[in-house]
Amino acid sequence: MSLEAKIEDLTAAIHALVAAMGARPVAAPAAAPAVVTITPASPAPAPVAAAPAMPAPPVFEVPAPAPAPTLPKAPFTDQKSLIDYVMSSYKTLGVAKGAQIQQVLVSLGHQNINDVKPENYDALFAGVEALKA
């Protein structure tokens, strides 16, 4: 069998497959050999059972926000006791670390100890105590 004959047989087989699948073949060759019928080797697969229903989507709850950290309660309630506390802390910390008290004041938005408002007493106390630790 020549190569050309094999090609013609394969072309005819392809056209037969296309016809068996229900589609129209592109263009039949001029000299088409006998039509080849193809039978399936195995029976058609059994229909697949219906998939089980999808479970409900998960529900995610937004966690409650963590409570804001509470500042330690300042042991002073007026300007005089605030100044006494800062001065004694300065002496306890020494000159090098005591100078960092000014940075605590600046972080609270104050330049002078006399400008600290009562609502900032707890934050100032916490900042100075952090320097002692």
JSON list of C-alpha atoms in Angstrom, two decimals:
[
{"chain": "A", "resi": 1, "resn": "MET", "atom": "CA", "xyz": [0.00, 0.00, 0.00]},
{"chain": "A", "resi": 2, "resn": "SER", "atom": "CA", "xyz": [1.44, 3.33, -0.98]},
{"chain": "A", "resi": 3, "resn": "LEU", "atom": "CA", "xyz": [1.62, 6.40, 1.14]},
{"chain": "A", "resi": 4, "resn": "GLU", "atom": "CA", "xyz": [-0.98, 8.21, -0.97]},
{"chain": "A", "resi": 5, "resn": "ALA", "atom": "CA", "xyz": [-3.42, 5.34, -0.54]},
{"chain": "A", "resi": 6, "resn": "LYS", "atom": "CA", "xyz": [-2.97, 5.39, 3.23]},
{"chain": "A", "resi": 7, "resn": "ILE", "atom": "CA", "xyz": [-3.63, 9.13, 3.31]},
{"chain": "A", "resi": 8, "resn": "GLU", "atom": "CA", "xyz": [-6.81, 8.70, 1.25]},
{"chain": "A", "resi": 9, "resn": "ASP", "atom": "CA", "xyz": [-8.01, 5.92, 3.58]},
{"chain": "A", "resi": 10, "resn": "LEU", "atom": "CA", "xyz": [-7.35, 8.05, 6.65]},
{"chain": "A", "resi": 11, "resn": "THR", "atom": "CA", "xyz": [-9.11, 11.03, 5.09]},
{"chain": "A", "resi": 12, "resn": "ALA", "atom": "CA", "xyz": [-12.13, 8.91, 4.32]},
{"chain": "A", "resi": 13, "resn": "ALA", "atom": "CA", "xyz": [-12.14, 7.55, 7.87]},
{"chain": "A", "resi": 14, "resn": "ILE", "atom": "CA", "xyz": [-12.05, 11.09, 9.27]},
{"chain": "A", "resi": 15, "resn": "HIS", "atom": "CA", "xyz": [-14.98, 12.11, 7.08]},
{"chain": "A", "resi": 16, "resn": "ALA", "atom": "CA", "xyz": [-16.90, 9.04, 8.22]},
{"chain": "A", "resi": 17, "resn": "LEU", "atom": "CA", "xyz": [-16.29, 9.95, 11.86]},
{"chain": "A", "resi": 18, "resn": "VAL", "atom": "CA", "xyz": [-17.44, 13.50, 11.29]},
{"chain": "A", "resi": 19, "resn": "ALA", "atom": "CA", "xyz": [-20.59, 12.20, 9.58]},
{"chain": "A", "resi": 20, "resn": "ALA", "atom": "CA", "xyz": [-21.22, 9.76, 12.42]},
{"chain": "A", "resi": 21, "resn": "MET", "atom": "CA", "xyz": [-21.00, 12.61, 14.92]},
{"chain": "A", "resi": 22, "resn": "GLY", "atom": "CA", "xyz": [-23.68, 14.52, 13.08]},
{"chain": "A", "resi": 23, "resn": "ALA", "atom": "CA", "xyz": [-21.55, 17.27, 11.61]},
{"chain": "A", "resi": 24, "resn": "ARG", "atom": "CA", "xyz": [-21.08, 17.91, 7.93]},
{"chain": "A", "resi": 25, "resn": "PRO", "atom": "CA", "xyz": [-17.68, 17.02, 6.53]},
{"chain": "A", "resi": 26, "resn": "VAL", "atom": "CA", "xyz": [-15.66, 19.86, 5.13]},
{"chain": "A", "resi": 27, "resn": "ALA", "atom": "CA", "xyz": [-15.05, 18.73, 1.57]},
{"chain": "A", "resi": 28, "resn": "ALA", "atom": "CA", "xyz": [-15.09, 15.16, 0.43]},
{"chain": "A", "resi": 29, "resn": "PRO", "atom": "CA", "xyz": [-12.17, 14.12, -1.71]},
{"chain": "A", "resi": 30, "resn": "ALA", "atom": "CA", "xyz": [-12.87, 13.45, -5.38]},
{"chain": "A", "resi": 31, "resn": "ALA", "atom": "CA", "xyz": [-12.16, 9.73, -5.20]},
{"chain": "A", "resi": 32, "resn": "ALA", "atom": "CA", "xyz": [-13.49, 8.62, -1.84]},
{"chain": "A", "resi": 33, "resn": "PRO", "atom": "CA", "xyz": [-13.04, 4.98, -0.90]},
{"chain": "A", "resi": 34, "resn": "ALA", "atom": "CA", "xyz": [-15.77, 2.99, 0.79]},
{"chain": "A", "resi": 35, "resn": "VAL", "atom": "CA", "xyz": [-17.27, 4.46, 3.97]},
{"chain": "A", "resi": 36, "resn": "VAL", "atom": "CA", "xyz": [-15.96, 2.95, 7.17]},
{"chain": "A", "resi": 37, "resn": "THR", "atom": "CA", "xyz": [-18.44, 2.47, 10.01]},
{"chain": "A", "resi": 38, "resn": "ILE", "atom": "CA", "xyz": [-17.24, 2.70, 13.54]},
{"chain": "A", "resi": 39, "resn": "THR", "atom": "CA", "xyz": [-18.96, 0.99, 16.43]},
{"chain": "A", "resi": 40, "resn": "PRO", "atom": "CA", "xyz": [-18.22, 1.98, 20.00]},
{"chain": "A", "resi": 41, "resn": "ALA", "atom": "CA", "xyz": [-16.08, -0.51, 21.87]},
{"chain": "A", "resi": 42, "resn": "SER", "atom": "CA", "xyz": [-17.79, 0.06, 25.21]},
{"chain": "A", "resi": 43, "resn": "PRO", "atom": "CA", "xyz": [-21.37, 0.96, 26.09]},
{"chain": "A", "resi": 44, "resn": "ALA", "atom": "CA", "xyz": [-22.26, 4.54, 26.93]},
{"chain": "A", "resi": 45, "resn": "PRO", "atom": "CA", "xyz": [-21.52, 5.52, 30.52]},
{"chain": "A", "resi": 46, "resn": "ALA", "atom": "CA", "xyz": [-24.39, 5.40, 32.96]},
{"chain": "A", "resi": 47, "resn": "PRO", "atom": "CA", "xyz": [-25.91, 8.77, 33.84]},
{"chain": "A", "resi": 48, "resn": "VAL", "atom": "CA", "xyz": [-24.32, 10.38, 36.84]},
{"chain": "A", "resi": 49, "resn": "ALA", "atom": "CA", "xyz": [-26.51, 10.71, 39.91]},
{"chain": "A", "resi": 50, "resn": "ALA", "atom": "CA", "xyz": [-27.52, 14.22, 40.85]},
{"chain": "A", "resi": 51, "resn": "ALA", "atom": "CA", "xyz": [-24.96, 15.95, 43.00]},
{"chain": "A", "resi": 52, "resn": "PRO", "atom": "CA", "xyz": [-26.03, 16.59, 46.59]},
{"chain": "A", "resi": 53, "resn": "ALA", "atom": "CA", "xyz": [-27.28, 20.08, 47.34]},
{"chain": "A", "resi": 54, "resn": "MET", "atom": "CA", "xyz": [-24.64, 22.64, 48.11]},
{"chain": "A", "resi": 55, "resn": "PRO", "atom": "CA", "xyz": [-24.31, 23.44, 51.80]},
{"chain": "A", "resi": 56, "resn": "ALA", "atom": "CA", "xyz": [-25.17, 26.90, 52.97]},
{"chain": "A", "resi": 57, "resn": "PRO", "atom": "CA", "xyz": [-22.29, 29.36, 52.69]},
{"chain": "A", "resi": 58, "resn": "PRO", "atom": "CA", "xyz": [-20.41, 29.98, 55.92]},
{"chain": "A", "resi": 59, "resn": "VAL", "atom": "CA", "xyz": [-21.36, 32.99, 57.99]},
{"chain": "A", "resi": 60, "resn": "PHE", "atom": "CA", "xyz": [-18.51, 35.02, 59.32]},
{"chain": "A", "resi": 61, "resn": "GLU", "atom": "CA", "xyz": [-19.01, 37.22, 62.32]},
{"chain": "A", "resi": 62, "resn": "VAL", "atom": "CA", "xyz": [-17.02, 40.38, 62.74]},
{"chain": "A", "resi": 63, "resn": "PRO", "atom": "CA", "xyz": [-15.10, 40.07, 65.98]},
{"chain": "A", "resi": 64, "resn": "ALA", "atom": "CA", "xyz": [-15.80, 42.69, 68.58]},
{"chain": "A", "resi": 65, "resn": "PRO", "atom": "CA", "xyz": [-13.09, 45.33, 68.68]},
{"chain": "A", "resi": 66, "resn": "ALA", "atom": "CA", "xyz": [-10.55, 44.85, 71.40]},
{"chain": "A", "resi": 67, "resn": "PRO", "atom": "CA", "xyz": [-11.03, 47.25, 74.27]},
{"chain": "A", "resi": 68, "resn": "ALA", "atom": "CA", "xyz": [-8.64, 50.16, 74.29]},
{"chain": "A", "resi": 69, "resn": "PRO", "atom": "CA", "xyz": [-5.79, 49.67, 76.72]},
{"chain": "A", "resi": 70, "resn": "THR", "atom": "CA", "xyz": [-6.52, 51.46, 79.93]},
{"chain": "A", "resi": 71, "resn": "LEU", "atom": "CA", "xyz": [-3.89, 53.79, 81.26]},
{"chain": "A", "resi": 72, "resn": "PRO", "atom": "CA", "xyz": [-2.85, 53.47, 84.87]},
{"chain": "A", "resi": 73, "resn": "LYS", "atom": "CA", "xyz": [-4.59, 55.95, 87.14]},
{"chain": "A", "resi": 74, "resn": "ALA", "atom": "CA", "xyz": [-2.39, 58.93, 87.95]},
{"chain": "A", "resi": 75, "resn": "PRO", "atom": "CA", "xyz": [-1.69, 59.43, 91.68]},
{"chain": "A", "resi": 76, "resn": "PHE", "atom": "CA", "xyz": [-2.16, 63.21, 91.28]},
{"chain": "A", "resi": 77, "resn": "THR", "atom": "CA", "xyz": [-5.24, 65.27, 90.60]},
{"chain": "A", "resi": 78, "resn": "ASP", "atom": "CA", "xyz": [-4.03, 68.87, 90.61]},
{"chain": "A", "resi": 79, "resn": "GLN", "atom": "CA", "xyz": [-1.22, 70.94, 89.12]},
{"chain": "A", "resi": 80, "resn": "LYS", "atom": "CA", "xyz": [0.86, 71.10, 92.32]},
{"chain": "A", "resi": 81, "resn": "SER", "atom": "CA", "xyz": [0.89, 67.34, 92.88]},
{"chain": "A", "resi": 82, "resn": "LEU", "atom": "CA", "xyz": [1.64, 66.83, 89.14]},
{"chain": "A", "resi": 83, "resn": "ILE", "atom": "CA", "xyz": [4.73, 69.03, 89.39]},
{"chain": "A", "resi": 84, "resn": "ASP", "atom": "CA", "xyz": [5.82, 67.30, 92.62]},
{"chain": "A", "resi": 85, "resn": "TYR", "atom": "CA", "xyz": [5.47, 63.89, 90.92]},
{"chain": "A", "resi": 86, "resn": "VAL", "atom": "CA", "xyz": [7.42, 64.95, 87.81]},
{"chain": "A", "resi": 87, "resn": "MET", "atom": "CA", "xyz": [10.20, 66.52, 89.89]},
{"chain": "A", "resi": 88, "resn": "SER", "atom": "CA", "xyz": [10.57, 63.45, 92.11]},
{"chain": "A", "resi": 89, "resn": "SER", "atom": "CA", "xyz": [10.55, 61.22, 89.01]},
{"chain": "A", "resi": 90, "resn": "TYR", "atom": "CA", "xyz": [13.26, 63.39, 87.44]},
{"chain": "A", "resi": 91, "resn": "LYS", "atom": "CA", "xyz": [15.41, 62.98, 90.54]},
{"chain": "A", "resi": 92, "resn": "THR", "atom": "CA", "xyz": [14.78, 59.23, 90.60]},
{"chain": "A", "resi": 93, "resn": "LEU", "atom": "CA", "xyz": [15.63, 58.80, 86.91]},
{"chain": "A", "resi": 94, "resn": "GLY", "atom": "CA", "xyz": [18.71, 60.99, 86.96]},
{"chain": "A", "resi": 95, "resn": "VAL", "atom": "CA", "xyz": [19.71, 63.66, 84.49]},
{"chain": "A", "resi": 96, "resn": "ALA", "atom": "CA", "xyz": [20.04, 61.44, 81.38]},
{"chain": "A", "resi": 97, "resn": "LYS", "atom": "CA", "xyz": [16.74, 59.59, 81.67]},
{"chain": "A", "resi": 98, "resn": "GLY", "atom": "CA", "xyz": [14.97, 62.46, 83.39]},
{"chain": "A", "resi": 99, "resn": "ALA", "atom": "CA", "xyz": [15.47, 64.60, 80.30]},
{"chain": "A", "resi": 100, "resn": "GLN", "atom": "CA", "xyz": [13.25, 62.15, 78.42]},
{"chain": "A", "resi": 101, "resn": "ILE", "atom": "CA", "xyz": [10.27, 63.41, 80.44]},
{"chain": "A", "resi": 102, "resn": "GLN", "atom": "CA", "xyz": [10.26, 66.38, 78.05]},
{"chain": "A", "resi": 103, "resn": "GLN", "atom": "CA", "xyz": [9.76, 63.93, 75.16]},
{"chain": "A", "resi": 104, "resn": "VAL", "atom": "CA", "xyz": [6.76, 62.47, 76.97]},
{"chain": "A", "resi": 105, "resn": "LEU", "atom": "CA", "xyz": [5.31, 65.98, 77.30]},
{"chain": "A", "resi": 106, "resn": "VAL", "atom": "CA", "xyz": [5.89, 66.70, 73.60]},
{"chain": "A", "resi": 107, "resn": "SER", "atom": "CA", "xyz": [4.24, 63.39, 72.61]},
{"chain": "A", "resi": 108, "resn": "LEU", "atom": "CA", "xyz": [1.14, 64.60, 74.46]},
{"chain": "A", "resi": 109, "resn": "GLY", "atom": "CA", "xyz": [1.28, 67.95, 72.65]},
{"chain": "A", "resi": 110, "resn": "HIS", "atom": "CA", "xyz": [2.69, 70.07, 75.49]},
{"chain": "A", "resi": 111, "resn": "GLN", "atom": "CA", "xyz": [5.92, 72.02, 75.76]},
{"chain": "A", "resi": 112, "resn": "ASN", "atom": "CA", "xyz": [5.67, 72.92, 79.43]},
{"chain": "A", "resi": 113, "resn": "ILE", "atom": "CA", "xyz": [4.54, 70.91, 82.45]},
{"chain": "A", "resi": 114, "resn": "ASN", "atom": "CA", "xyz": [2.21, 73.79, 83.38]},
{"chain": "A", "resi": 115, "resn": "ASP", "atom": "CA", "xyz": [0.26, 73.28, 80.11]},
{"chain": "A", "resi": 116, "resn": "VAL", "atom": "CA", "xyz": [-0.81, 69.70, 80.91]},
{"chain": "A", "resi": 117, "resn": "LYS", "atom": "CA", "xyz": [-4.58, 69.43, 81.32]},
{"chain": "A", "resi": 118, "resn": "PRO", "atom": "CA", "xyz": [-6.21, 67.08, 83.86]},
{"chain": "A", "resi": 119, "resn": "GLU", "atom": "CA", "xyz": [-7.49, 64.82, 81.05]},
{"chain": "A", "resi": 120, "resn": "ASN", "atom": "CA", "xyz": [-3.83, 64.11, 80.12]},
{"chain": "A", "resi": 121, "resn": "TYR", "atom": "CA", "xyz": [-2.66, 63.29, 83.64]},
{"chain": "A", "resi": 122, "resn": "ASP", "atom": "CA", "xyz": [-3.08, 59.52, 83.20]},
{"chain": "A", "resi": 123, "resn": "ALA", "atom": "CA", "xyz": [-1.20, 59.53, 79.87]},
{"chain": "A", "resi": 124, "resn": "LEU", "atom": "CA", "xyz": [1.65, 61.58, 81.34]},
{"chain": "A", "resi": 125, "resn": "PHE", "atom": "CA", "xyz": [1.83, 59.29, 84.34]},
{"chain": "A", "resi": 126, "resn": "ALA", "atom": "CA", "xyz": [1.96, 56.22, 82.08]},
{"chain": "A", "resi": 127, "resn": "GLY", "atom": "CA", "xyz": [4.71, 57.79, 79.95]},
{"chain": "A", "resi": 128, "resn": "VAL", "atom": "CA", "xyz": [6.86, 58.70, 82.94]},
{"chain": "A", "resi": 129, "resn": "GLU", "atom": "CA", "xyz": [6.37, 55.28, 84.53]},
{"chain": "A", "resi": 130, "resn": "ALA", "atom": "CA", "xyz": [7.45, 53.67, 81.23]},
{"chain": "A", "resi": 131, "resn": "LEU", "atom": "CA", "xyz": [10.72, 55.59, 81.51]},
{"chain": "A", "resi": 132, "resn": "LYS", "atom": "CA", "xyz": [11.25, 54.12, 84.99]},
{"chain": "A", "resi": 133, "resn": "ALA", "atom": "CA", "xyz": [10.81, 50.55, 83.75]}
]
